């Protein structure tokens, strides 16, 4: 059966459904112990990245959000699915499979701890950028694989290693997602379906690798919802990652909607900054990893999407709500 693909989606999906099927309107580890190094300690002491934006008063936010949204845009990781732990598992599995070791470090192999990855996740957007940042801080590793048996010394060699690691990590992520039940975060499906029923454009913008996000979305939301998306953009589609606003500006263009009429649901300060710099409204559904961040400029800050009544949300009537206060 032929399908109309969401804007930005390749027809070469090769997806096999293994996860729990979702029905409704419109729907047909243990972490390895991390290393403690000078760079780690420095990053662990660093405050979580926050958007350098002026906090808006309630009247300012209400004035800014008075117009009903014409498009609803979801981030994926941390918004649609609680996936950061899965990404960490996939990174560490990849590092083990490559036998990565950094000269001068006593550990058997490169592994990221959960606290370290949380700090990294809230500082650097995009998987390749995370690994490059880490290796630039800690030293470039050698691998047990023949192609990377020595630490790369050239820019081309470093990029080749990063690309190989990212490809392997994507497959590891897909394997985890495809072989265990993963639920969407509470309230997300209801907002998705309400927006679709209301005639809003609906999109997903994620900093992760496109094939990994697409696989997760088809498994978690179901194929019907995924193929009903008006646009789908991932880290592969833009040169600059969040907090750069490029991905959201591109989404507005593909949707044919003015940025001021786009409403973004994010979970982090990095994502919030990207949305606001694109000229969009933004609400936050935070996770345990991002709960302590500053979300200055967000219309509403809540633990999950069940606290976002659809009509009030799209009409900007939740301005100033923060359930942490």
PDB file of C-alpha atoms in Angstrom:
ATOM      1  CA  UNK A   1       0.000   0.000   0.000  1.00  0.00           C
ATOM      2  CA  UNK A   2       1.439   3.394  -0.958  1.00  0.00           C
ATOM      3  CA  UNK A   3       1.632   6.126   1.663  1.00  0.00           C
ATOM      4  CA  UNK A   4       2.084   9.856   1.574  1.00  0.00           C
ATOM      5  CA  UNK A   5       5.320  10.467   3.437  1.00  0.00           C
ATOM      6  CA  UNK A   6       5.757  13.291   5.946  1.00  0.00           C
ATOM      7  CA  UNK A   7       7.791  16.187   4.588  1.00  0.00           C
ATOM      8  CA  UNK A   8      11.424  15.295   5.125  1.00  0.00           C
ATOM      9  CA  UNK A   9      10.978  11.501   5.296  1.00  0.00           C
ATOM     10  CA  UNK A  10      12.733   9.052   2.994  1.00  0.00           C
ATOM     11  CA  UNK A  11      10.731   6.154   1.609  1.00  0.00           C
ATOM     12  CA  UNK A  12      13.668   3.854   2.445  1.00  0.00           C
ATOM     13  CA  UNK A  13      12.591   3.011   5.976  1.00  0.00           C
ATOM     14  CA  UNK A  14      13.011  -0.721   6.360  1.00  0.00           C
ATOM     15  CA  UNK A  15      11.145  -0.615   9.666  1.00  0.00           C
ATOM     16  CA  UNK A  16       9.790  -3.723  11.318  1.00  0.00           C
ATOM     17  CA  UNK A  17       7.290  -3.121  14.085  1.00  0.00           C
ATOM     18  CA  UNK A  18       8.132  -4.844  17.350  1.00  0.00           C
ATOM     19  CA  UNK A  19       6.918  -2.444  20.021  1.00  0.00           C
ATOM     20  CA  UNK A  20       3.476  -2.024  21.527  1.00  0.00           C
ATOM     21  CA  UNK A  21       0.817  -0.943  19.024  1.00  0.00           C
ATOM     22  CA  UNK A  22      -1.145   2.171  19.861  1.00  0.00           C
ATOM     23  CA  UNK A  23      -4.820   2.619  19.146  1.00  0.00           C
ATOM     24  CA  UNK A  24      -7.119   5.586  19.230  1.00  0.00           C
ATOM     25  CA  UNK A  25      -8.215   8.415  17.050  1.00  0.00           C
ATOM     26  CA  UNK A  26      -6.087   8.457  13.936  1.00  0.00           C
ATOM     27  CA  UNK A  27      -4.227   5.213  14.786  1.00  0.00           C
ATOM     28  CA  UNK A  28      -5.021   2.072  12.596  1.00  0.00           C
ATOM     29  CA  UNK A  29      20.257  -1.387  32.755  1.00  0.00           C
ATOM     30  CA  UNK A  30      22.204  -1.049  34.316  1.00  0.00           C
ATOM     31  CA  UNK A  31      24.495   1.683  33.196  1.00  0.00           C
ATOM     32  CA  UNK A  32      28.193   1.060  33.142  1.00  0.00           C
ATOM     33  CA  UNK A  33      30.191   2.841  35.799  1.00  0.00           C
ATOM     34  CA  UNK A  34      31.508   6.065  34.356  1.00  0.00           C
ATOM     35  CA  UNK A  35      34.967   7.471  34.458  1.00  0.00           C
ATOM     36  CA  UNK A  36      35.967  10.347  36.655  1.00  0.00           C
ATOM     37  CA  UNK A  37      38.559  12.508  35.014  1.00  0.00           C
ATOM     38  CA  UNK A  38      39.504  16.141  35.139  1.00  0.00           C
ATOM     39  CA  UNK A  39      37.182  16.936  32.223  1.00  0.00           C
ATOM     40  CA  UNK A  40      34.357  14.950  33.808  1.00  0.00           C
ATOM     41  CA  UNK A  41      34.753  16.693  37.145  1.00  0.00           C
ATOM     42  CA  UNK A  42      34.790  20.082  35.455  1.00  0.00           C
ATOM     43  CA  UNK A  43      31.605  19.319  33.550  1.00  0.00           C
ATOM     44  CA  UNK A  44      29.843  17.811  36.547  1.00  0.00           C
ATOM     45  CA  UNK A  45      30.447  21.009  38.496  1.00  0.00           C
ATOM     46  CA  UNK A  46      29.261  23.178  35.643  1.00  0.00           C
ATOM     47  CA  UNK A  47      25.694  24.486  35.949  1.00  0.00           C
ATOM     48  CA  UNK A  48      23.165  23.133  33.470  1.00  0.00           C
ATOM     49  CA  UNK A  49      22.964  25.197  30.328  1.00  0.00           C
ATOM     50  CA  UNK A  50      20.118  27.701  30.417  1.00  0.00           C
ATOM     51  CA  UNK A  51      18.749  29.963  27.761  1.00  0.00           C
ATOM     52  CA  UNK A  52      20.183  33.444  28.086  1.00  0.00           C
ATOM     53  CA  UNK A  53      16.830  35.063  27.664  1.00  0.00           C
ATOM     54  CA  UNK A  54      14.920  37.717  29.551  1.00  0.00           C
ATOM     55  CA  UNK A  55      12.183  36.302  31.757  1.00  0.00           C
ATOM     56  CA  UNK A  56       8.817  37.453  30.527  1.00  0.00           C
ATOM     57  CA  UNK A  57       6.105  38.703  32.876  1.00  0.00           C
ATOM     58  CA  UNK A  58       2.691  37.047  32.722  1.00  0.00           C
ATOM     59  CA  UNK A  59       1.108  40.007  30.799  1.00  0.00           C
ATOM     60  CA  UNK A  60       3.992  39.951  28.296  1.00  0.00           C
ATOM     61  CA  UNK A  61       3.607  36.215  27.733  1.00  0.00           C
ATOM     62  CA  UNK A  62      -0.156  36.490  27.388  1.00  0.00           C
ATOM     63  CA  UNK A  63       0.214  39.262  24.813  1.00  0.00           C
ATOM     64  CA  UNK A  64       2.828  37.288  22.922  1.00  0.00           C
ATOM     65  CA  UNK A  65       0.699  34.119  22.818  1.00  0.00           C
ATOM     66  CA  UNK A  66      -2.731  35.648  22.214  1.00  0.00           C
ATOM     67  CA  UNK A  67      -2.988  34.231  18.691  1.00  0.00           C
ATOM     68  CA  UNK A  68      -4.087  30.620  18.390  1.00  0.00           C
ATOM     69  CA  UNK A  69      -1.342  28.334  17.111  1.00  0.00           C
ATOM     70  CA  UNK A  70      -1.537  27.034  13.548  1.00  0.00           C
ATOM     71  CA  UNK A  71       1.101  24.333  14.043  1.00  0.00           C
ATOM     72  CA  UNK A  72       2.163  22.059  16.886  1.00  0.00           C
ATOM     73  CA  UNK A  73       5.796  20.896  16.816  1.00  0.00           C
ATOM     74  CA  UNK A  74       7.124  18.154  19.092  1.00  0.00           C
ATOM     75  CA  UNK A  75      10.685  17.418  20.075  1.00  0.00           C
ATOM     76  CA  UNK A  76      11.193  13.636  20.284  1.00  0.00           C
ATOM     77  CA  UNK A  77      13.684  12.602  22.968  1.00  0.00           C
ATOM     78  CA  UNK A  78      12.331  13.554  26.372  1.00  0.00           C
ATOM     79  CA  UNK A  79       9.026  14.824  24.938  1.00  0.00           C
ATOM     80  CA  UNK A  80       7.416  12.002  22.968  1.00  0.00           C
ATOM     81  CA  UNK A  81       9.457   9.250  24.595  1.00  0.00           C
ATOM     82  CA  UNK A  82      11.665   9.036  27.671  1.00  0.00           C
ATOM     83  CA  UNK A  83      14.611   7.907  25.606  1.00  0.00           C
ATOM     84  CA  UNK A  84      17.780   9.372  27.090  1.00  0.00           C
ATOM     85  CA  UNK A  85      18.518   6.177  29.025  1.00  0.00           C
ATOM     86  CA  UNK A  86      18.154   4.195  25.804  1.00  0.00           C
ATOM     87  CA  UNK A  87      20.580   6.489  24.002  1.00  0.00           C
ATOM     88  CA  UNK A  88      23.093   6.040  26.822  1.00  0.00           C
ATOM     89  CA  UNK A  89      22.801   2.265  26.611  1.00  0.00           C
ATOM     90  CA  UNK A  90      23.386   2.451  22.864  1.00  0.00           C
ATOM     91  CA  UNK A  91      26.446   4.705  23.214  1.00  0.00           C
ATOM     92  CA  UNK A  92      28.060   2.465  25.817  1.00  0.00           C
ATOM     93  CA  UNK A  93      27.306  -0.673  23.806  1.00  0.00           C
ATOM     94  CA  UNK A  94      28.979   0.973  20.808  1.00  0.00           C
ATOM     95  CA  UNK A  95      32.040   1.990  22.793  1.00  0.00           C
ATOM     96  CA  UNK A  96      32.372  -1.586  24.069  1.00  0.00           C
ATOM     97  CA  UNK A  97      31.919  -3.083  20.606  1.00  0.00           C
ATOM     98  CA  UNK A  98      34.636  -0.806  19.226  1.00  0.00           C
ATOM     99  CA  UNK A  99      36.886  -1.487  22.214  1.00  0.00           C
ATOM    100  CA  UNK A 100      37.610   2.216  22.588  1.00  0.00           C
ATOM    101  CA  UNK A 101      40.515   3.099  24.851  1.00  0.00           C
ATOM    102  CA  UNK A 102      42.124   6.454  25.541  1.00  0.00           C
ATOM    103  CA  UNK A 103      45.842   6.576  26.232  1.00  0.00           C
ATOM    104  CA  UNK A 104      46.661   7.440  29.817  1.00  0.00           C
ATOM    105  CA  UNK A 105      43.317   6.341  31.194  1.00  0.00           C
ATOM    106  CA  UNK A 106      43.179   3.290  33.438  1.00  0.00           C
ATOM    107  CA  UNK A 107      39.667   2.169  32.526  1.00  0.00           C
ATOM    108  CA  UNK A 108      39.226  -0.964  30.420  1.00  0.00           C
ATOM    109  CA  UNK A 109      37.079   0.886  27.894  1.00  0.00           C
ATOM    110  CA  UNK A 110      35.367   4.211  27.325  1.00  0.00           C
ATOM    111  CA  UNK A 111      32.008   4.286  29.124  1.00  0.00           C
ATOM    112  CA  UNK A 112      29.732   7.171  30.038  1.00  0.00           C
ATOM    113  CA  UNK A 113      28.045   7.265  33.424  1.00  0.00           C
ATOM    114  CA  UNK A 114      24.443   8.368  33.785  1.00  0.00           C
ATOM    115  CA  UNK A 115      25.295  11.646  35.606  1.00  0.00           C
ATOM    116  CA  UNK A 116      27.966  12.457  33.032  1.00  0.00           C
ATOM    117  CA  UNK A 117      25.632  11.785  30.104  1.00  0.00           C
ATOM    118  CA  UNK A 118      22.954  13.929  31.735  1.00  0.00           C
ATOM    119  CA  UNK A 119      25.417  16.804  31.889  1.00  0.00           C
ATOM    120  CA  UNK A 120      26.533  16.167  28.307  1.00  0.00           C
ATOM    121  CA  UNK A 121      22.948  15.924  27.067  1.00  0.00           C
ATOM    122  CA  UNK A 122      22.081  19.277  28.596  1.00  0.00           C
ATOM    123  CA  UNK A 123      25.188  20.921  27.134  1.00  0.00           C
ATOM    124  CA  UNK A 124      25.654  19.562  23.595  1.00  0.00           C
ATOM    125  CA  UNK A 125      22.995  18.834  20.983  1.00  0.00           C
ATOM    126  CA  UNK A 126      23.425  15.953  18.506  1.00  0.00           C
ATOM    127  CA  UNK A 127      25.177  12.597  18.917  1.00  0.00           C
ATOM    128  CA  UNK A 128      28.187  13.304  16.719  1.00  0.00           C
ATOM    129  CA  UNK A 129      28.718  16.636  18.430  1.00  0.00           C
ATOM    130  CA  UNK A 130      28.599  14.940  21.840  1.00  0.00           C
ATOM    131  CA  UNK A 131      31.267  12.396  20.916  1.00  0.00           C
ATOM    132  CA  UNK A 132      33.501  14.970  19.257  1.00  0.00           C
ATOM    133  CA  UNK A 133      33.245  17.260  22.279  1.00  0.00           C
ATOM    134  CA  UNK A 134      34.065  14.365  24.611  1.00  0.00           C
ATOM    135  CA  UNK A 135      37.088  13.176  22.634  1.00  0.00           C
ATOM    136  CA  UNK A 136      38.419  16.705  22.243  1.00  0.00           C
ATOM    137  CA  UNK A 137      38.292  17.028  26.038  1.00  0.00           C
ATOM    138  CA  UNK A 138      39.545  13.556  26.970  1.00  0.00           C
ATOM    139  CA  UNK A 139      41.728  12.525  24.043  1.00  0.00           C
ATOM    140  CA  UNK A 140      40.984  10.636  20.834  1.00  0.00           C
ATOM    141  CA  UNK A 141      40.740   6.878  21.351  1.00  0.00           C
ATOM    142  CA  UNK A 142      42.170   3.835  19.629  1.00  0.00           C
ATOM    143  CA  UNK A 143      39.870   0.934  18.741  1.00  0.00           C
ATOM    144  CA  UNK A 144      40.189  -2.825  18.522  1.00  0.00           C
ATOM    145  CA  UNK A 145      38.767  -2.531  15.007  1.00  0.00           C
ATOM    146  CA  UNK A 146      41.473  -2.557  12.334  1.00  0.00           C
ATOM    147  CA  UNK A 147      40.323   0.643  10.627  1.00  0.00           C
ATOM    148  CA  UNK A 148      40.748   2.639  13.856  1.00  0.00           C
ATOM    149  CA  UNK A 149      43.562   0.807  15.648  1.00  0.00           C
ATOM    150  CA  UNK A 150      45.419   4.080  16.281  1.00  0.00           C
ATOM    151  CA  UNK A 151      43.984   7.359  17.569  1.00  0.00           C
ATOM    152  CA  UNK A 152      43.060   9.516  14.548  1.00  0.00           C
ATOM    153  CA  UNK A 153      45.511  12.335  13.913  1.00  0.00           C
ATOM    154  CA  UNK A 154      43.767  14.175  11.060  1.00  0.00           C
ATOM    155  CA  UNK A 155      40.404  15.877  10.770  1.00  0.00           C
ATOM    156  CA  UNK A 156      39.368  13.328   8.139  1.00  0.00           C
ATOM    157  CA  UNK A 157      40.347  10.436  10.404  1.00  0.00           C
ATOM    158  CA  UNK A 158      38.475  11.911  13.360  1.00  0.00           C
ATOM    159  CA  UNK A 159      35.344  12.409  11.263  1.00  0.00           C
ATOM    160  CA  UNK A 160      35.565   8.849   9.945  1.00  0.00           C
ATOM    161  CA  UNK A 161      35.686   7.475  13.495  1.00  0.00           C
ATOM    162  CA  UNK A 162      32.764   9.658  14.620  1.00  0.00           C
ATOM    163  CA  UNK A 163      30.698   8.590  11.592  1.00  0.00           C
ATOM    164  CA  UNK A 164      31.415   4.893  12.201  1.00  0.00           C
ATOM    165  CA  UNK A 165      30.537   5.169  15.884  1.00  0.00           C
ATOM    166  CA  UNK A 166      27.315   7.043  15.136  1.00  0.00           C
ATOM    167  CA  UNK A 167      26.199   4.483  12.546  1.00  0.00           C
ATOM    168  CA  UNK A 168      26.830   1.643  14.990  1.00  0.00           C
ATOM    169  CA  UNK A 169      25.123   3.520  17.809  1.00  0.00           C
ATOM    170  CA  UNK A 170      22.034   4.078  15.646  1.00  0.00           C
ATOM    171  CA  UNK A 171      21.720   0.345  15.010  1.00  0.00           C
ATOM    172  CA  UNK A 172      22.213  -0.394  18.711  1.00  0.00           C
ATOM    173  CA  UNK A 173      19.476   2.136  19.563  1.00  0.00           C
ATOM    174  CA  UNK A 174      17.088   0.595  17.034  1.00  0.00           C
ATOM    175  CA  UNK A 175      17.781  -2.859  18.447  1.00  0.00           C
ATOM    176  CA  UNK A 176      16.860  -1.713  21.959  1.00  0.00           C
ATOM    177  CA  UNK A 177      13.725   0.128  20.811  1.00  0.00           C
ATOM    178  CA  UNK A 178      12.607  -2.784  18.648  1.00  0.00           C
ATOM    179  CA  UNK A 179      12.966  -5.412  21.340  1.00  0.00           C
ATOM    180  CA  UNK A 180      11.327  -3.904  24.382  1.00  0.00           C
ATOM    181  CA  UNK A 181       7.979  -2.166  24.948  1.00  0.00           C
ATOM    182  CA  UNK A 182       8.346   1.605  25.049  1.00  0.00           C
ATOM    183  CA  UNK A 183       5.450   3.879  25.893  1.00  0.00           C
ATOM    184  CA  UNK A 184       5.040   7.505  24.848  1.00  0.00           C
ATOM    185  CA  UNK A 185       5.226  10.044  27.637  1.00  0.00           C
ATOM    186  CA  UNK A 186       1.844  10.745  29.287  1.00  0.00           C
ATOM    187  CA  UNK A 187      -0.520  13.025  27.384  1.00  0.00           C
ATOM    188  CA  UNK A 188       1.511  13.221  24.178  1.00  0.00           C
ATOM    189  CA  UNK A 189      -0.726  11.019  22.034  1.00  0.00           C
ATOM    190  CA  UNK A 190      -3.800  12.934  23.198  1.00  0.00           C
ATOM    191  CA  UNK A 191      -2.267  16.280  22.189  1.00  0.00           C
ATOM    192  CA  UNK A 192      -1.139  14.847  18.858  1.00  0.00           C
ATOM    193  CA  UNK A 193      -4.624  13.556  18.055  1.00  0.00           C
ATOM    194  CA  UNK A 194      -6.356  16.732  19.262  1.00  0.00           C
ATOM    195  CA  UNK A 195      -4.133  18.906  17.060  1.00  0.00           C
ATOM    196  CA  UNK A 196      -4.749  16.677  14.062  1.00  0.00           C
ATOM    197  CA  UNK A 197      -8.525  16.739  14.661  1.00  0.00           C
ATOM    198  CA  UNK A 198      -8.425  20.525  15.078  1.00  0.00           C
ATOM    199  CA  UNK A 199      -6.735  20.968  11.708  1.00  0.00           C
ATOM    200  CA  UNK A 200      -3.341  22.158  12.984  1.00  0.00           C
ATOM    201  CA  UNK A 201      -0.164  21.230  11.168  1.00  0.00           C
ATOM    202  CA  UNK A 202       1.839  18.700  13.206  1.00  0.00           C
ATOM    203  CA  UNK A 203       5.599  18.125  13.025  1.00  0.00           C
ATOM    204  CA  UNK A 204       8.479  16.490  14.884  1.00  0.00           C
ATOM    205  CA  UNK A 205      11.937  18.109  15.150  1.00  0.00           C
ATOM    206  CA  UNK A 206      14.710  16.111  16.809  1.00  0.00           C
ATOM    207  CA  UNK A 207      18.465  16.595  17.096  1.00  0.00           C
ATOM    208  CA  UNK A 208      19.014  12.817  16.895  1.00  0.00           C
ATOM    209  CA  UNK A 209      19.891  10.800  13.803  1.00  0.00           C
ATOM    210  CA  UNK A 210      16.953  10.668  11.413  1.00  0.00           C
ATOM    211  CA  UNK A 211      16.771   6.909  10.919  1.00  0.00           C
ATOM    212  CA  UNK A 212      16.817   6.329  14.683  1.00  0.00           C
ATOM    213  CA  UNK A 213      14.090   8.899  15.366  1.00  0.00           C
ATOM    214  CA  UNK A 214      11.932   7.606  12.539  1.00  0.00           C
ATOM    215  CA  UNK A 215      12.246   4.045  13.822  1.00  0.00           C
ATOM    216  CA  UNK A 216      11.324   5.099  17.362  1.00  0.00           C
ATOM    217  CA  UNK A 217       8.359   7.214  16.254  1.00  0.00           C
ATOM    218  CA  UNK A 218       6.892   4.465  14.085  1.00  0.00           C
ATOM    219  CA  UNK A 219       7.204   2.004  16.948  1.00  0.00           C
ATOM    220  CA  UNK A 220       5.953   4.257  19.723  1.00  0.00           C
ATOM    221  CA  UNK A 221       3.304   6.405  17.989  1.00  0.00           C
ATOM    222  CA  UNK A 222       2.354   3.872  15.341  1.00  0.00           C
ATOM    223  CA  UNK A 223       2.737   4.104  11.589  1.00  0.00           C
ATOM    224  CA  UNK A 224      -0.560   5.932  11.021  1.00  0.00           C
ATOM    225  CA  UNK A 225       0.407   8.837  13.245  1.00  0.00           C
ATOM    226  CA  UNK A 226       3.934   8.959  11.884  1.00  0.00           C
ATOM    227  CA  UNK A 227       2.840   9.072   8.260  1.00  0.00           C
ATOM    228  CA  UNK A 228       0.268  11.758   9.088  1.00  0.00           C
ATOM    229  CA  UNK A 229       3.029  14.199  10.104  1.00  0.00           C
ATOM    230  CA  UNK A 230       3.179  17.345   7.996  1.00  0.00           C
ATOM    231  CA  UNK A 231       6.938  17.600   8.527  1.00  0.00           C
ATOM    232  CA  UNK A 232       9.671  15.551  10.169  1.00  0.00           C
ATOM    233  CA  UNK A 233      13.171  16.932  10.684  1.00  0.00           C
ATOM    234  CA  UNK A 234      16.168  15.452  12.466  1.00  0.00           C
ATOM    235  CA  UNK A 235      19.791  16.269  13.164  1.00  0.00           C
ATOM    236  CA  UNK A 236      20.795  15.091   9.690  1.00  0.00           C
ATOM    237  CA  UNK A 237      18.711  17.838   8.088  1.00  0.00           C
ATOM    238  CA  UNK A 238      20.520  20.883   9.500  1.00  0.00           C
ATOM    239  CA  UNK A 239      24.164  21.849   9.868  1.00  0.00           C
ATOM    240  CA  UNK A 240      23.736  23.476  13.279  1.00  0.00           C
ATOM    241  CA  UNK A 241      22.091  21.657  16.199  1.00  0.00           C
ATOM    242  CA  UNK A 242      19.961  23.045  19.015  1.00  0.00           C
ATOM    243  CA  UNK A 243      20.199  25.597  20.636  1.00  0.00           C
ATOM    244  CA  UNK A 244      20.712  26.965  17.129  1.00  0.00           C
ATOM    245  CA  UNK A 245      17.202  27.696  15.767  1.00  0.00           C
ATOM    246  CA  UNK A 246      17.895  26.244  12.295  1.00  0.00           C
ATOM    247  CA  UNK A 247      15.773  23.117  12.677  1.00  0.00           C
ATOM    248  CA  UNK A 248      12.719  25.072  13.803  1.00  0.00           C
ATOM    249  CA  UNK A 249      13.111  27.717  11.107  1.00  0.00           C
ATOM    250  CA  UNK A 250      13.312  24.941   8.527  1.00  0.00           C
ATOM    251  CA  UNK A 251      10.206  23.307   9.990  1.00  0.00           C
ATOM    252  CA  UNK A 252       8.188  26.533   9.728  1.00  0.00           C
ATOM    253  CA  UNK A 253       9.215  26.863   6.089  1.00  0.00           C
ATOM    254  CA  UNK A 254       8.234  23.270   5.284  1.00  0.00           C
ATOM    255  CA  UNK A 255       4.917  23.663   7.110  1.00  0.00           C
ATOM    256  CA  UNK A 256       4.161  26.964   5.390  1.00  0.00           C
ATOM    257  CA  UNK A 257       3.380  28.529   8.766  1.00  0.00           C
ATOM    258  CA  UNK A 258       4.753  31.765  10.178  1.00  0.00           C
ATOM    259  CA  UNK A 259       7.094  30.992  13.114  1.00  0.00           C
ATOM    260  CA  UNK A 260       4.980  33.158  15.432  1.00  0.00           C
ATOM    261  CA  UNK A 261       2.054  30.789  14.816  1.00  0.00           C
ATOM    262  CA  UNK A 262       4.087  27.678  15.701  1.00  0.00           C
ATOM    263  CA  UNK A 263       3.892  26.155  19.181  1.00  0.00           C
ATOM    264  CA  UNK A 264       6.795  23.912  20.236  1.00  0.00           C
ATOM    265  CA  UNK A 265       6.808  21.300  22.999  1.00  0.00           C
ATOM    266  CA  UNK A 266      10.312  20.823  24.390  1.00  0.00           C
ATOM    267  CA  UNK A 267      11.884  19.298  27.503  1.00  0.00           C
ATOM    268  CA  UNK A 268      15.170  21.184  27.887  1.00  0.00           C
ATOM    269  CA  UNK A 269      16.670  24.662  28.052  1.00  0.00           C
ATOM    270  CA  UNK A 270      18.616  23.923  24.862  1.00  0.00           C
ATOM    271  CA  UNK A 271      15.410  23.140  22.990  1.00  0.00           C
ATOM    272  CA  UNK A 272      13.598  26.113  24.488  1.00  0.00           C
ATOM    273  CA  UNK A 273      16.357  28.467  23.356  1.00  0.00           C
ATOM    274  CA  UNK A 274      16.185  27.051  19.827  1.00  0.00           C
ATOM    275  CA  UNK A 275      12.412  27.538  19.645  1.00  0.00           C
ATOM    276  CA  UNK A 276      12.456  31.086  21.027  1.00  0.00           C
ATOM    277  CA  UNK A 277      15.316  32.124  18.760  1.00  0.00           C
ATOM    278  CA  UNK A 278      13.232  30.861  15.838  1.00  0.00           C
ATOM    279  CA  UNK A 279      10.446  33.216  16.918  1.00  0.00           C
ATOM    280  CA  UNK A 280       8.126  30.455  18.129  1.00  0.00           C
ATOM    281  CA  UNK A 281       6.083  29.920  21.258  1.00  0.00           C
ATOM    282  CA  UNK A 282       7.283  27.095  23.497  1.00  0.00           C
ATOM    283  CA  UNK A 283       6.034  25.039  26.436  1.00  0.00           C
ATOM    284  CA  UNK A 284       8.145  22.646  28.476  1.00  0.00           C
ATOM    285  CA  UNK A 285       7.348  19.123  29.645  1.00  0.00           C
ATOM    286  CA  UNK A 286      10.466  18.512  31.705  1.00  0.00           C
ATOM    287  CA  UNK A 287      12.070  15.196  32.662  1.00  0.00           C
ATOM    288  CA  UNK A 288      13.939  14.241  35.839  1.00  0.00           C
ATOM    289  CA  UNK A 289      17.119  15.214  33.975  1.00  0.00           C
ATOM    290  CA  UNK A 290      15.943  18.724  33.101  1.00  0.00           C
ATOM    291  CA  UNK A 291      13.624  19.564  36.007  1.00  0.00           C
ATOM    292  CA  UNK A 292      16.131  21.899  37.664  1.00  0.00           C
ATOM    293  CA  UNK A 293      16.892  23.942  34.549  1.00  0.00           C
ATOM    294  CA  UNK A 294      15.815  27.527  34.049  1.00  0.00           C
ATOM    295  CA  UNK A 295      13.058  27.827  31.455  1.00  0.00           C
ATOM    296  CA  UNK A 296      12.851  31.603  31.169  1.00  0.00           C
ATOM    297  CA  UNK A 297      10.623  32.535  28.251  1.00  0.00           C
ATOM    298  CA  UNK A 298       8.543  29.357  28.222  1.00  0.00           C
ATOM    299  CA  UNK A 299       4.787  29.850  28.264  1.00  0.00           C
ATOM    300  CA  UNK A 300       4.276  26.934  30.631  1.00  0.00           C
ATOM    301  CA  UNK A 301       6.490  24.459  32.482  1.00  0.00           C
ATOM    302  CA  UNK A 302       4.914  21.176  33.582  1.00  0.00           C
ATOM    303  CA  UNK A 303       6.007  17.642  34.384  1.00  0.00           C
ATOM    304  CA  UNK A 304       4.006  16.025  31.609  1.00  0.00           C
ATOM    305  CA  UNK A 305       1.557  16.848  28.839  1.00  0.00           C
ATOM    306  CA  UNK A 306      -1.519  15.736  30.799  1.00  0.00           C
ATOM    307  CA  UNK A 307      -1.286  19.112  32.533  1.00  0.00           C
ATOM    308  CA  UNK A 308      -1.680  20.910  29.198  1.00  0.00           C
ATOM    309  CA  UNK A 309      -5.391  21.078  28.268  1.00  0.00           C
ATOM    310  CA  UNK A 310      -5.392  21.246  24.487  1.00  0.00           C
ATOM    311  CA  UNK A 311      -7.603  24.297  23.944  1.00  0.00           C
ATOM    312  CA  UNK A 312      -5.877  26.348  26.640  1.00  0.00           C
ATOM    313  CA  UNK A 313      -2.517  25.282  25.251  1.00  0.00           C
ATOM    314  CA  UNK A 314      -2.992  26.315  21.634  1.00  0.00           C
ATOM    315  CA  UNK A 315      -4.820  29.526  22.580  1.00  0.00           C
ATOM    316  CA  UNK A 316      -2.013  30.635  24.904  1.00  0.00           C
ATOM    317  CA  UNK A 317      -4.076  30.540  28.082  1.00  0.00           C
ATOM    318  CA  UNK A 318      -1.462  28.701  30.162  1.00  0.00           C
ATOM    319  CA  UNK A 319       1.079  31.513  30.185  1.00  0.00           C
ATOM    320  CA  UNK A 320       3.051  31.639  33.417  1.00  0.00           C
ATOM    321  CA  UNK A 321       2.143  28.125  34.607  1.00  0.00           C
ATOM    322  CA  UNK A 322       5.053  26.340  36.308  1.00  0.00           C
ATOM    323  CA  UNK A 323       4.175  23.288  38.405  1.00  0.00           C
ATOM    324  CA  UNK A 324       7.603  23.350  40.083  1.00  0.00           C
ATOM    325  CA  UNK A 325       6.665  26.524  41.968  1.00  0.00           C
TER     326      UNK A 325
END
